[in-house]
Amino acid sequence: MTTADAILTSADVVGGYGTVQILNGVTLKVARGQIVALLGGNGTGKSTMLKALSGLIKPWSGSIVFDGERIDGMRPDRIVRLGLVQVTQGKEAYPAMTVEENLLLGAHVITGRAARARGLERAYTYFPILKERRRQLSGTLSGGQLQMLCIGRGLMSEPKMMLLDEPSAALAPQVVLDIFRTIFRICRDGMTLLMVEQNVRMALLLAEYGYVIKDGVIHLEGPAEKMISDDAVRLSYLGGTVADRDAKMAL
Amino acid sequence: MSYFIDLVIVGLSIGMVYALVALGISLIYSGLDVVHFAHGEIYMLGAFIGLWIFKTFHLPFPLVLLGSMILTGLVGMFIERVFYRRILRGGGGYTVGGMAMVICGFGMSIVLQNVAFLIWGPRAVPFPVSYGMPVELGNITLPAAYVWIVAAALLLMAALHLFLKHTRLGLAVRAVAGNKEIAYLMGINVPMTISVIFGVACALGAAAGVLVGPINYVYVLMGLGILIKAFAAAVIGGFGSLPGAVLGGLLVGVIESLGAGYLSGSYKDIYAFILLIFVLMVRPAGLFGVLAKVKA
Ligand SMILES: Nc1ncnc2c1ncn2[C@@H]1O[C@H](COP(=O)(O)OP(=O)(O)OP(=O)(O)O)[C@@H](O)[C@H]1O
Ligand SMILES: [Mg+2]
């Protein structure tokens, strides 16, 4: 992968909270149209890196370039306008708003009435259950439906690229499969994706490229197929077993 | 019986005024997590600005109301932008800077009183607008002022509701009130939205000041009394809850009016607090307190 076809690059990103340094120089690259997995153990800085990318925290040093523009230190809403959107976790839907209000909130940067309506239809095509529930308060949804709502909400700003933080967290296996299937469909329709996942097996089946972060730096990287078959990676950093590629067919 | 109805109607209309100010205080609280102690002065400023518009441009009263709301809203946005935000930047934003903000609000209220004193002087001035002939509703005749105050306040509340429920910016306001970090991820310009919240809250306060003008004098210290009443109304309704602020305002107005009518007018200001203490004993979170916790 060359820098030319990369939509997102970060170089030596250092940052953290207050005076506590969490990211110790993260360098990664995502190509246009690619699905990239960001893996690593608990508390290694995966979510913090996503926050640096989406602008919720300002990197102390290093650079982040998205679609040809420096975005490190930029305000989050301006990054969304550039087409890079972070999908919140399911629990971060607004519980006192309806499903449809939550979705429309995702379309904040879209001002045309027709375009907003089209966005809703698109989200409902990926997640028909949301259409059925659109007048309900999102606080009444199940965990899986909330995750769908948040992914759908992320789509509403018509982004070029999405950042996902553990879309499978705390969900039943059947629901996880469902959600990953839709994520795969969204990417096939042209989305670029950087995905943090604890579910290493699923993530690597879906992704083309993987990064493993440890102690705030990229410890390992490579094509997903290689990572799956690489015993060293699996045993030292990922844990658990890696299933056969057949599962990818199921997607 | 008709005496009772009269008292209730008077109470409802003054309650609407409390409700408008309380709505502003609650809106700022739900959006910014701070109690704005200078809101009484915004009400005072609104009345003076309305009076100035009226005397300078001789516009009809509804336009005076609208004009004062817009100008005072802009003043509020200016105050938020230039003073409050700057002071809080060091303290980690509005959510963290609570105590600093309380002191800052008191300070601002003194500053605004003095500014008003310099511009308009110490005298209480009449707002020479007549609300017109008494209005007949069924078989009761009501002083026009009360009817128009209630009507105008209801209209403003309906407009606020439509704004929050059905506009893109209103949705953003609710999102910022619910959670600023998530609002940012929606692509919402959070600082700008906070300014809007402040502006809308100040416009509502100004509306209250202008509406009260013709049945009262306009003077520099008129914000003190209203702040305390509106604050009581907001707490009674459940702090941060908008329906609560309206209900609280109406309750305070009616109780006050009944108390003054049947018991004694000289203790008028006490009734609101008896009500406040009673409500807090029965429901410490206020009437809509539970709703207030699930913001947005
Ligand atoms: N808001 C915060 N303020 C201070 N420290 C934080 C904050 N959020 C996270 N941390 C700390 O930063 C470190 C990295 O957290 P981060 O959330 O990035 O980990 P993660 O890789 O996403 O882990 P997980 O798998 O648990 O989600 C942790 O030690 C955490 O305690
Ligand atoms: Mg995390």
Coordinates of C-alpha atoms and ligand atoms in Angstrom, one line a residue:
Chain A
M1 CA 0.0 0.0 0.0
T2 CA 1.4 3.4 -1.0
T3 CA 0.6 6.7 0.7
A4 CA -1.1 7.8 -2.5
D5 CA -4.1 5.5 -2.2
A6 CA -4.2 5.9 1.6
I7 CA -7.3 7.8 2.8
L8 CA -6.1 8.0 6.4
T9 CA -2.5 8.1 7.7
S10 CA -1.3 8.7 11.2
A11 CA 2.4 9.3 11.9
D12 CA 3.9 9.0 15.4
V13 CA 0.7 10.1 17.2
V14 CA 1.4 10.8 20.9
G15 CA -1.4 11.8 23.3
G16 CA -3.4 10.9 26.3
Y17 CA -5.5 12.4 29.1
G18 CA -4.4 15.3 31.2
T19 CA -0.7 14.5 31.8
V20 CA -1.1 10.7 31.4
Q21 CA 0.4 9.6 28.1
I22 CA -1.4 6.7 26.6
L23 CA -0.4 6.8 22.9
N24 CA 3.4 6.6 22.5
G25 CA 3.7 7.1 18.8
V26 CA 1.0 5.3 16.7
T27 CA 1.7 5.0 13.0
L28 CA -0.9 3.5 10.8
K29 CA -2.5 3.7 7.4
V30 CA -5.8 2.9 5.9
A31 CA -6.3 2.6 2.1
R32 CA -9.5 3.8 0.4
G33 CA -12.2 1.1 0.4
Q34 CA -10.3 -1.1 2.8
I35 CA -11.4 -2.7 6.1
V36 CA -8.7 -2.4 8.7
A37 CA -8.8 -4.0 12.1
L38 CA -7.1 -2.4 15.2
L39 CA -6.6 -5.1 17.8
G40 CA -5.0 -5.3 21.2
G41 CA -5.6 -6.2 24.8
N42 CA -7.6 -4.2 27.4
G43 CA -6.5 -0.7 28.1
T44 CA -3.8 -0.6 25.4
G45 CA -5.1 2.6 23.9
K46 CA -7.4 1.5 21.0
S47 CA -10.3 3.7 22.0
T48 CA -7.9 6.5 22.8
M49 CA -6.4 6.2 19.2
L50 CA -9.9 6.4 17.8
K51 CA -10.6 9.6 19.9
A52 CA -7.4 11.1 18.5
L53 CA -8.6 10.3 14.9
S54 CA -12.1 11.7 15.5
G55 CA -10.8 14.8 17.3
L56 CA -12.2 14.1 20.8
I57 CA -8.6 14.4 22.1
K58 CA -5.9 16.5 20.6
P59 CA -2.7 14.7 19.9
W60 CA 0.4 16.1 21.7
S61 CA 2.6 15.5 18.7
G62 CA 2.6 13.6 15.4
S63 CA 0.3 14.1 12.5
I64 CA -3.0 12.7 11.2
V65 CA -3.9 13.2 7.6
F66 CA -7.4 12.4 6.2
D67 CA -8.2 12.6 2.6
G68 CA -5.4 15.0 2.0
E69 CA -6.0 17.3 5.0
R70 CA -4.2 17.6 8.3
I71 CA -6.9 16.8 11.0
D72 CA -4.9 16.4 14.2
G73 CA -6.1 19.1 16.6
M74 CA -9.1 19.9 14.4
R75 CA -12.5 20.2 16.2
P76 CA -14.5 16.9 15.9
D77 CA -17.5 18.4 14.0
R78 CA -15.1 19.7 11.3
I79 CA -13.6 16.3 11.0
V80 CA -17.2 14.9 10.5
R81 CA -17.7 17.4 7.8
L82 CA -14.6 16.2 6.0
G83 CA -16.2 12.7 5.9
L84 CA -14.6 10.8 8.8
V85 CA -17.1 9.8 11.4
Q86 CA -16.7 7.8 14.6
V87 CA -19.6 5.4 15.2
T88 CA -20.4 5.6 18.9
Q89 CA -21.0 2.5 21.0
G90 CA -24.6 1.3 21.3
K91 CA -25.0 2.7 24.8
E92 CA -24.3 6.1 23.5
A93 CA -27.5 6.6 21.6
Y94 CA -29.7 9.4 23.1
P95 CA -32.2 7.3 25.2
A96 CA -34.8 10.1 25.5
M97 CA -34.9 10.6 21.7
T98 CA -36.7 8.5 19.2
V99 CA -34.9 6.2 16.9
E100 CA -35.6 8.5 14.0
E101 CA -34.4 11.6 15.9
N102 CA -31.2 9.8 16.7
L103 CA -30.7 9.0 13.0
L104 CA -31.5 12.6 12.0
L105 CA -29.0 13.8 14.5
G106 CA -26.3 11.8 12.6
A107 CA -27.3 13.8 9.5
H108 CA -26.7 17.1 11.3
V109 CA -24.1 18.2 8.6
I110 CA -26.6 17.4 5.8
T111 CA -28.9 20.4 5.4
G112 CA -31.1 19.4 2.4
R113 CA -34.4 18.0 3.3
A114 CA -34.4 15.5 0.4
A115 CA -30.8 14.4 1.3
R116 CA -31.8 13.8 4.9
A117 CA -34.8 11.7 3.8
R118 CA -32.6 9.7 1.5
G119 CA -30.1 9.1 4.3
L120 CA -32.9 7.7 6.5
E121 CA -34.0 5.4 3.7
R122 CA -30.5 4.2 3.3
A123 CA -30.1 3.5 7.0
Y124 CA -33.5 1.7 7.0
T125 CA -32.4 -0.5 4.1
Y126 CA -29.4 -1.7 6.0
F127 CA -31.3 -2.1 9.3
P128 CA -35.0 -2.7 8.5
I129 CA -35.8 -3.2 12.2
L130 CA -35.0 0.5 12.8
K131 CA -37.7 1.5 10.5
E132 CA -40.3 -0.6 12.4
R133 CA -39.1 1.1 15.6
R134 CA -38.6 4.6 14.3
R135 CA -41.1 6.3 16.6
Q136 CA -39.9 4.5 19.7
L137 CA -37.6 6.1 22.2
S138 CA -34.1 4.6 21.7
G139 CA -34.0 3.8 25.4
T140 CA -36.4 1.0 24.7
L141 CA -34.2 -0.8 22.2
S142 CA -32.2 -4.0 22.8
G143 CA -28.4 -4.0 22.8
G144 CA -28.2 -5.2 19.3
Q145 CA -30.7 -2.7 18.0
L146 CA -28.8 0.1 19.7
Q147 CA -25.6 -0.9 18.0
M148 CA -27.5 -1.0 14.7
L149 CA -28.9 2.5 15.5
C150 CA -25.4 3.8 16.1
I151 CA -24.0 2.4 12.9
G152 CA -27.0 3.7 11.0
R153 CA -26.5 7.1 12.7
G154 CA -22.9 7.1 11.6
L155 CA -24.0 6.5 8.0
M156 CA -26.3 9.5 8.0
S157 CA -23.6 12.1 7.5
E158 CA -22.6 10.3 4.2
P159 CA -19.1 9.7 5.4
K160 CA -16.2 8.5 3.3
M161 CA -14.8 6.5 6.2
M162 CA -16.1 5.2 9.5
L163 CA -14.3 4.4 12.8
L164 CA -16.0 1.6 14.8
D165 CA -15.2 0.9 18.4
E166 CA -16.1 -2.7 19.3
P167 CA -19.4 -3.1 17.5
S168 CA -19.8 -6.6 18.9
A169 CA -19.3 -5.6 22.6
A170 CA -21.7 -7.4 25.0
L171 CA -23.9 -8.8 22.2
A172 CA -25.2 -12.3 21.6
P173 CA -23.3 -14.4 19.0
Q174 CA -26.2 -14.5 16.5
V175 CA -26.7 -10.7 16.8
V176 CA -22.9 -10.2 16.3
L177 CA -23.0 -12.2 13.1
D178 CA -26.0 -10.1 11.9
I179 CA -24.2 -6.9 12.6
F180 CA -20.9 -8.0 11.0
R181 CA -22.8 -9.1 7.9
T182 CA -24.3 -5.7 7.5
I183 CA -21.0 -4.0 8.2
F184 CA -19.5 -6.1 5.4
R185 CA -22.4 -5.0 3.1
I186 CA -21.8 -1.3 3.9
C187 CA -18.1 -1.7 3.0
R188 CA -18.9 -3.5 -0.2
D189 CA -21.0 -0.5 -1.1
G190 CA -17.9 1.6 -0.9
M191 CA -17.2 2.5 2.7
T192 CA -13.7 2.5 4.3
L193 CA -13.5 1.2 7.8
L194 CA -11.2 1.2 10.7
M195 CA -12.5 -1.2 13.3
V196 CA -11.5 -1.8 16.9
E197 CA -12.5 -5.3 18.0
Q198 CA -12.1 -7.6 20.9
N199 CA -13.7 -10.3 18.8
V200 CA -10.3 -10.9 17.0
R201 CA -11.5 -13.8 14.9
M202 CA -14.5 -12.0 13.4
A203 CA -12.5 -8.8 12.9
L204 CA -9.7 -10.6 11.0
L205 CA -12.2 -12.5 8.9
L206 CA -13.8 -9.3 7.8
A207 CA -10.6 -7.1 7.5
E208 CA -8.0 -7.0 4.9
Y209 CA -5.3 -5.6 7.1
G210 CA -4.7 -5.7 10.8
Y211 CA -2.7 -3.7 13.4
V212 CA -2.0 -4.9 16.9
I213 CA -1.5 -2.1 19.4
K214 CA 0.4 -2.7 22.7
D215 CA 1.4 -0.2 25.3
G216 CA 0.3 2.6 23.0
V217 CA 2.4 1.7 20.0
I218 CA 1.8 -0.5 17.0
H219 CA 3.4 -3.8 17.9
L220 CA 2.5 -5.8 14.8
E221 CA 0.9 -5.4 11.5
G222 CA 0.1 -7.3 8.4
P223 CA -2.5 -8.7 6.0
A224 CA -5.4 -10.2 7.9
E225 CA -5.0 -13.7 6.3
K226 CA -1.4 -13.8 7.5
M227 CA -2.4 -12.7 11.0
I228 CA -5.0 -15.4 11.3
S229 CA -2.6 -18.1 10.3
D230 CA 0.3 -16.7 12.3
D231 CA 0.4 -18.7 15.5
A232 CA 2.8 -16.3 17.2
V233 CA 0.4 -13.4 16.8
R234 CA -2.6 -15.5 17.9
L235 CA -0.9 -16.8 21.0
S236 CA 1.0 -13.7 22.2
Y237 CA -1.5 -11.0 21.5
L238 CA -4.8 -12.1 20.4
G239 CA -5.7 -15.1 22.5
G240 CA -8.4 -17.6 21.7
T241 CA -8.7 -19.7 18.5
V242 CA -9.0 -18.5 15.0
A243 CA -11.6 -20.2 12.9
D244 CA -11.4 -21.3 9.3
R245 CA -11.9 -18.9 6.4
D246 CA -15.2 -20.7 5.6
A247 CA -16.9 -18.4 8.0
K248 CA -16.1 -15.5 5.7
M249 CA -18.3 -17.1 3.1
A250 CA -21.2 -16.8 5.6
L251 CA -20.8 -13.1 5.4
Chain B
M1 CA -66.3 32.1 43.4
S2 CA -65.6 34.7 40.8
Y3 CA -63.1 36.3 43.1
F4 CA -61.3 32.9 43.2
I5 CA -61.4 32.7 39.4
D6 CA -60.0 36.2 39.1
L7 CA -57.2 35.4 41.5
V8 CA -56.3 32.2 39.6
I9 CA -56.3 34.1 36.3
V10 CA -54.1 36.8 37.7
G11 CA -51.8 34.1 39.1
L12 CA -51.7 32.2 35.8
S13 CA -50.6 35.2 33.9
I14 CA -47.9 36.3 36.3
G15 CA -47.0 32.6 36.5
M16 CA -46.5 32.6 32.8
V17 CA -43.9 35.3 33.3
Y18 CA -42.1 33.3 35.9
A19 CA -42.3 30.3 33.6
L20 CA -40.6 32.1 30.8
V21 CA -37.7 33.2 33.0
A22 CA -37.6 29.7 34.6
L23 CA -37.6 28.1 31.1
G24 CA -34.5 30.2 30.3
I25 CA -32.7 29.1 33.5
S26 CA -33.7 25.5 33.0
L27 CA -32.6 25.6 29.3
I28 CA -29.2 26.9 30.3
Y29 CA -28.9 24.4 33.1
S30 CA -29.9 21.4 30.9
G31 CA -27.6 22.5 28.2
L32 CA -24.6 23.9 30.1
D33 CA -24.9 22.3 33.5
V34 CA -24.7 25.7 35.2
V35 CA -27.2 27.8 37.1
H36 CA -27.3 31.3 35.5
F37 CA -27.7 33.7 38.4
A38 CA -27.6 36.8 36.1
H39 CA -30.9 35.8 34.4
G40 CA -32.9 38.3 36.4
E41 CA -30.8 41.0 34.9
I42 CA -31.4 39.6 31.4
Y43 CA -35.1 40.0 32.2
M44 CA -34.5 43.6 33.3
L45 CA -32.3 44.3 30.2
G46 CA -35.1 42.9 28.0
A47 CA -37.6 45.3 29.5
F48 CA -35.4 48.3 29.0
I49 CA -34.4 47.3 25.5
G50 CA -38.1 46.8 24.7
L51 CA -38.9 50.3 26.1
W52 CA -36.1 51.8 24.1
I53 CA -37.4 50.2 20.9
F54 CA -40.9 51.4 21.6
K55 CA -39.8 54.9 22.3
T56 CA -37.4 55.2 19.4
F57 CA -39.2 53.4 16.6
H58 CA -42.9 53.6 17.8
L59 CA -43.4 50.0 16.6
P60 CA -46.5 48.0 17.6
F61 CA -46.2 46.0 20.8
P62 CA -45.7 42.5 19.2
L63 CA -42.7 43.9 17.2
V64 CA -41.3 45.5 20.3
L65 CA -41.5 42.1 22.0
L66 CA -39.8 40.4 19.1
G67 CA -37.2 43.1 18.7
S68 CA -36.3 43.0 22.4
M69 CA -36.0 39.2 22.3
I70 CA -33.6 39.3 19.3
L71 CA -31.4 42.1 20.7
T72 CA -31.3 40.7 24.3
G73 CA -30.6 37.2 22.8
L74 CA -27.7 38.7 21.0
V75 CA -26.5 40.4 24.2
G76 CA -26.7 37.1 25.9
M77 CA -24.7 35.3 23.3
F78 CA -22.1 38.1 23.5
I79 CA -21.9 37.7 27.3
E80 CA -21.6 33.9 27.0
R81 CA -19.0 34.1 24.3
V82 CA -16.8 36.9 25.6
F83 CA -17.0 36.4 29.4
Y84 CA -18.4 33.0 30.6
R85 CA -16.6 30.9 28.0
R86 CA -13.3 32.6 28.6
I87 CA -13.4 32.2 32.3
L88 CA -14.3 28.6 32.1
R89 CA -11.8 27.6 29.4
G90 CA -9.1 27.1 32.1
G91 CA -11.4 25.1 34.3
G92 CA -12.3 22.4 31.8
G93 CA -15.4 23.8 30.2
Y94 CA -18.9 24.3 31.4
T95 CA -19.4 20.9 33.0
V96 CA -16.4 21.2 35.2
G97 CA -16.4 24.9 35.9
G98 CA -19.6 24.9 37.9
M99 CA -18.5 26.8 41.0
A100 CA -16.6 29.4 39.0
M101 CA -19.7 29.9 36.9
V102 CA -21.9 30.5 39.9
I103 CA -19.7 33.3 41.1
C104 CA -19.3 34.6 37.6
G105 CA -23.1 34.7 37.3
F106 CA -23.4 36.8 40.4
G107 CA -20.7 39.1 39.2
M108 CA -22.4 39.5 35.9
S109 CA -25.7 40.3 37.6
I110 CA -24.0 43.2 39.4
V111 CA -22.2 44.4 36.3
L112 CA -25.4 44.4 34.3
Q113 CA -27.3 46.3 37.0
N114 CA -24.6 48.9 37.0
V115 CA -24.5 49.1 33.2
A116 CA -28.3 49.6 33.2
F117 CA -28.0 52.2 36.0
L118 CA -25.5 54.2 33.9
I119 CA -27.6 54.0 30.8
W120 CA -31.1 54.4 32.2
G121 CA -30.6 55.9 35.6
P122 CA -32.1 55.0 39.0
R123 CA -35.7 55.9 38.4
A124 CA -38.5 53.4 37.8
V125 CA -40.1 54.3 34.4
P126 CA -43.5 53.3 33.1
F127 CA -43.9 51.3 29.9
P128 CA -46.6 53.4 28.2
V129 CA -48.3 50.7 26.3
S130 CA -51.9 49.8 26.8
Y131 CA -53.0 46.2 26.3
G132 CA -56.4 47.5 25.3
M133 CA -59.9 46.9 26.2
P134 CA -60.9 44.1 28.7
V135 CA -61.5 40.8 27.0
E136 CA -64.8 38.9 27.4
L137 CA -64.4 35.2 27.7
G138 CA -67.8 33.6 28.1
N139 CA -69.5 35.4 31.0
I140 CA -66.3 36.7 32.7
T141 CA -64.5 39.9 31.7
L142 CA -60.8 39.8 32.0
P143 CA -58.3 42.7 32.0
A144 CA -56.6 42.6 28.6
A145 CA -53.1 42.5 30.0
Y146 CA -53.6 39.1 31.6
V147 CA -55.1 37.6 28.5
W148 CA -52.4 38.8 26.2
I149 CA -49.6 37.8 28.5
V150 CA -50.9 34.3 28.7
A151 CA -51.5 34.2 25.0
A152 CA -48.0 35.5 24.1
A153 CA -46.3 33.2 26.6
L154 CA -48.2 30.2 25.3
L155 CA -47.2 31.1 21.7
L156 CA -43.5 31.4 22.7
M157 CA -43.7 28.1 24.5
A158 CA -45.2 26.4 21.5
A159 CA -42.5 28.0 19.3
L160 CA -39.8 26.7 21.7
H161 CA -41.4 23.2 21.6
L162 CA -41.5 23.2 17.7
F163 CA -37.9 24.5 17.6
L164 CA -36.6 21.8 19.9
K165 CA -38.7 19.0 18.4
H166 CA -38.7 19.7 14.7
T167 CA -35.7 21.7 13.6
R168 CA -32.2 20.6 12.8
L169 CA -30.8 23.2 15.2
G170 CA -33.3 22.3 17.9
L171 CA -32.3 18.6 17.7
A172 CA -28.7 19.7 18.0
V173 CA -29.6 21.7 21.2
R174 CA -31.1 18.6 22.7
A175 CA -28.1 16.6 21.8
V176 CA -25.7 19.1 23.4
A177 CA -27.9 19.1 26.5
G178 CA -27.7 15.3 26.6
N179 CA -24.0 14.7 26.0
K180 CA -21.5 17.1 24.5
E181 CA -18.9 14.5 23.4
I182 CA -21.5 12.5 21.4
A183 CA -22.9 15.7 20.0
Y184 CA -19.4 16.5 18.6
L185 CA -19.3 13.1 16.9
M186 CA -22.6 13.9 15.2
G187 CA -20.8 16.8 13.5
I188 CA -22.5 19.4 15.7
N189 CA -20.6 22.6 16.3
V190 CA -20.9 22.4 20.1
P191 CA -19.6 25.8 21.1
M192 CA -21.9 27.5 18.6
T193 CA -24.8 25.5 19.8
I194 CA -24.1 26.5 23.4
S195 CA -24.2 30.1 22.2
V196 CA -27.6 29.4 20.6
I197 CA -28.9 27.9 23.9
F198 CA -27.8 31.0 25.7
G199 CA -29.3 33.3 23.2
V200 CA -32.7 31.5 23.2
A201 CA -32.7 31.5 27.0
C202 CA -32.0 35.2 27.2
A203 CA -34.6 35.9 24.5
L204 CA -37.2 34.1 26.7
G205 CA -36.1 36.2 29.7
A206 CA -36.4 39.4 27.6
A207 CA -39.9 38.4 26.5
A208 CA -41.0 38.1 30.2
G209 CA -39.6 41.5 30.9
V210 CA -41.4 43.2 28.0
L211 CA -44.7 41.4 28.7
V212 CA -44.6 42.6 32.3
G213 CA -43.5 46.1 31.4
P214 CA -46.9 47.6 30.8
I215 CA -48.5 46.3 34.0
N216 CA -45.4 47.3 36.1
Y217 CA -42.6 49.8 36.2
V218 CA -39.3 49.1 34.5
Y219 CA -36.4 49.6 36.9
V220 CA -32.8 48.5 37.3
L221 CA -33.4 46.2 40.3
M222 CA -36.5 44.5 38.8
G223 CA -34.4 41.3 38.1
L224 CA -33.8 40.5 41.8
G225 CA -37.4 39.4 42.7
I226 CA -38.0 37.6 39.5
L227 CA -34.8 35.5 39.7
I228 CA -35.8 34.2 43.1
K229 CA -39.4 33.3 41.9
A230 CA -38.2 31.8 38.7
F231 CA -35.5 29.8 40.5
A232 CA -38.2 28.5 42.9
A233 CA -40.3 27.6 39.9
A234 CA -37.5 25.7 38.2
V235 CA -36.7 23.8 41.4
I236 CA -40.3 23.0 42.0
G237 CA -40.7 21.6 38.5
G238 CA -37.4 19.7 38.6
F239 CA -34.3 21.6 37.7
G240 CA -33.4 21.3 34.0
S241 CA -36.9 20.0 33.0
L242 CA -38.6 22.3 30.6
P243 CA -42.2 21.2 31.2
G244 CA -41.3 21.3 34.9
A245 CA -40.2 25.0 34.6
V246 CA -43.6 25.9 33.0
L247 CA -45.6 24.0 35.6
G248 CA -43.5 25.3 38.4
G249 CA -43.9 28.9 37.2
L250 CA -47.7 28.5 37.0
L251 CA -47.9 27.0 40.5
V252 CA -45.8 29.7 42.0
G253 CA -47.9 32.4 40.3
V254 CA -51.2 30.9 41.3
I255 CA -50.2 30.1 44.9
E256 CA -48.8 33.6 45.3
S257 CA -52.0 35.2 43.9
L258 CA -54.3 33.1 46.1
G259 CA -52.2 33.7 49.1
A260 CA -52.2 37.5 48.5
G261 CA -56.0 37.4 47.9
Y262 CA -57.1 35.3 50.8
L263 CA -54.4 35.6 53.4
S264 CA -52.3 38.7 53.2
G265 CA -50.8 40.7 50.4
S266 CA -47.9 41.9 52.5
Y267 CA -46.4 38.3 52.7
K268 CA -46.8 37.8 49.0
D269 CA -43.2 36.7 48.5
I270 CA -43.3 34.0 51.1
Y271 CA -45.9 31.8 49.5
A272 CA -43.6 30.7 46.7
F273 CA -41.1 29.5 49.2
I274 CA -43.7 27.7 51.3
L275 CA -44.7 25.9 48.2
L276 CA -41.0 25.2 47.4
I277 CA -40.4 23.7 50.8
F278 CA -43.5 21.6 50.6
V279 CA -42.7 20.2 47.1
L280 CA -39.1 19.4 48.1
M281 CA -40.3 17.6 51.2
V282 CA -42.7 15.4 49.2
R283 CA -40.5 15.1 46.0
P284 CA -36.9 16.1 46.6
A285 CA -36.2 16.0 42.8
G286 CA -39.0 18.4 42.0
L287 CA -42.2 17.4 40.2
F288 CA -40.5 16.4 36.9
G289 CA -37.2 15.5 38.6
V290 CA -37.0 12.0 37.1
L291 CA -37.5 13.3 33.6
A292 CA -34.8 15.9 34.2
K293 CA -32.2 13.3 34.8
V294 CA -32.7 11.7 31.4
K295 CA -32.0 14.9 29.5
A296 CA -32.2 15.5 25.7
Ligands
LIG1 N1 -11.1 9.7 29.9 C1 -10.0 9.2 30.4 N2 -9.3 9.8 31.3 C2 -8.2 9.3 31.8 N3 -7.7 8.0 31.4 C3 -8.4 7.3 30.5 C4 -9.6 7.9 30.0 N4 -10.1 6.9 29.1 C5 -9.2 5.9 29.1 N5 -8.2 6.1 30.0 C6 -7.1 5.2 30.2 O1 -6.3 5.1 29.0 C7 -5.9 3.8 28.9 C8 -6.3 3.3 27.5 O2 -7.7 3.3 27.4 P1 -8.4 2.9 26.1 O3 -9.9 3.2 26.4 O4 -7.8 3.6 25.0 O5 -8.1 1.4 26.0 P2 -8.7 0.3 25.0 O6 -7.6 -0.2 24.3 O7 -9.8 0.9 24.2 O8 -9.3 -0.8 26.0 P3 -10.7 -1.6 26.1 O9 -10.4 -2.8 25.3 O10 -10.9 -1.8 27.5 O11 -11.7 -0.7 25.4 C9 -6.5 3.0 30.0 O12 -5.5 2.8 31.0 C10 -7.5 3.9 30.6 O13 -7.6 3.7 32.0
MG2 MG -11.9 0.7 24.2

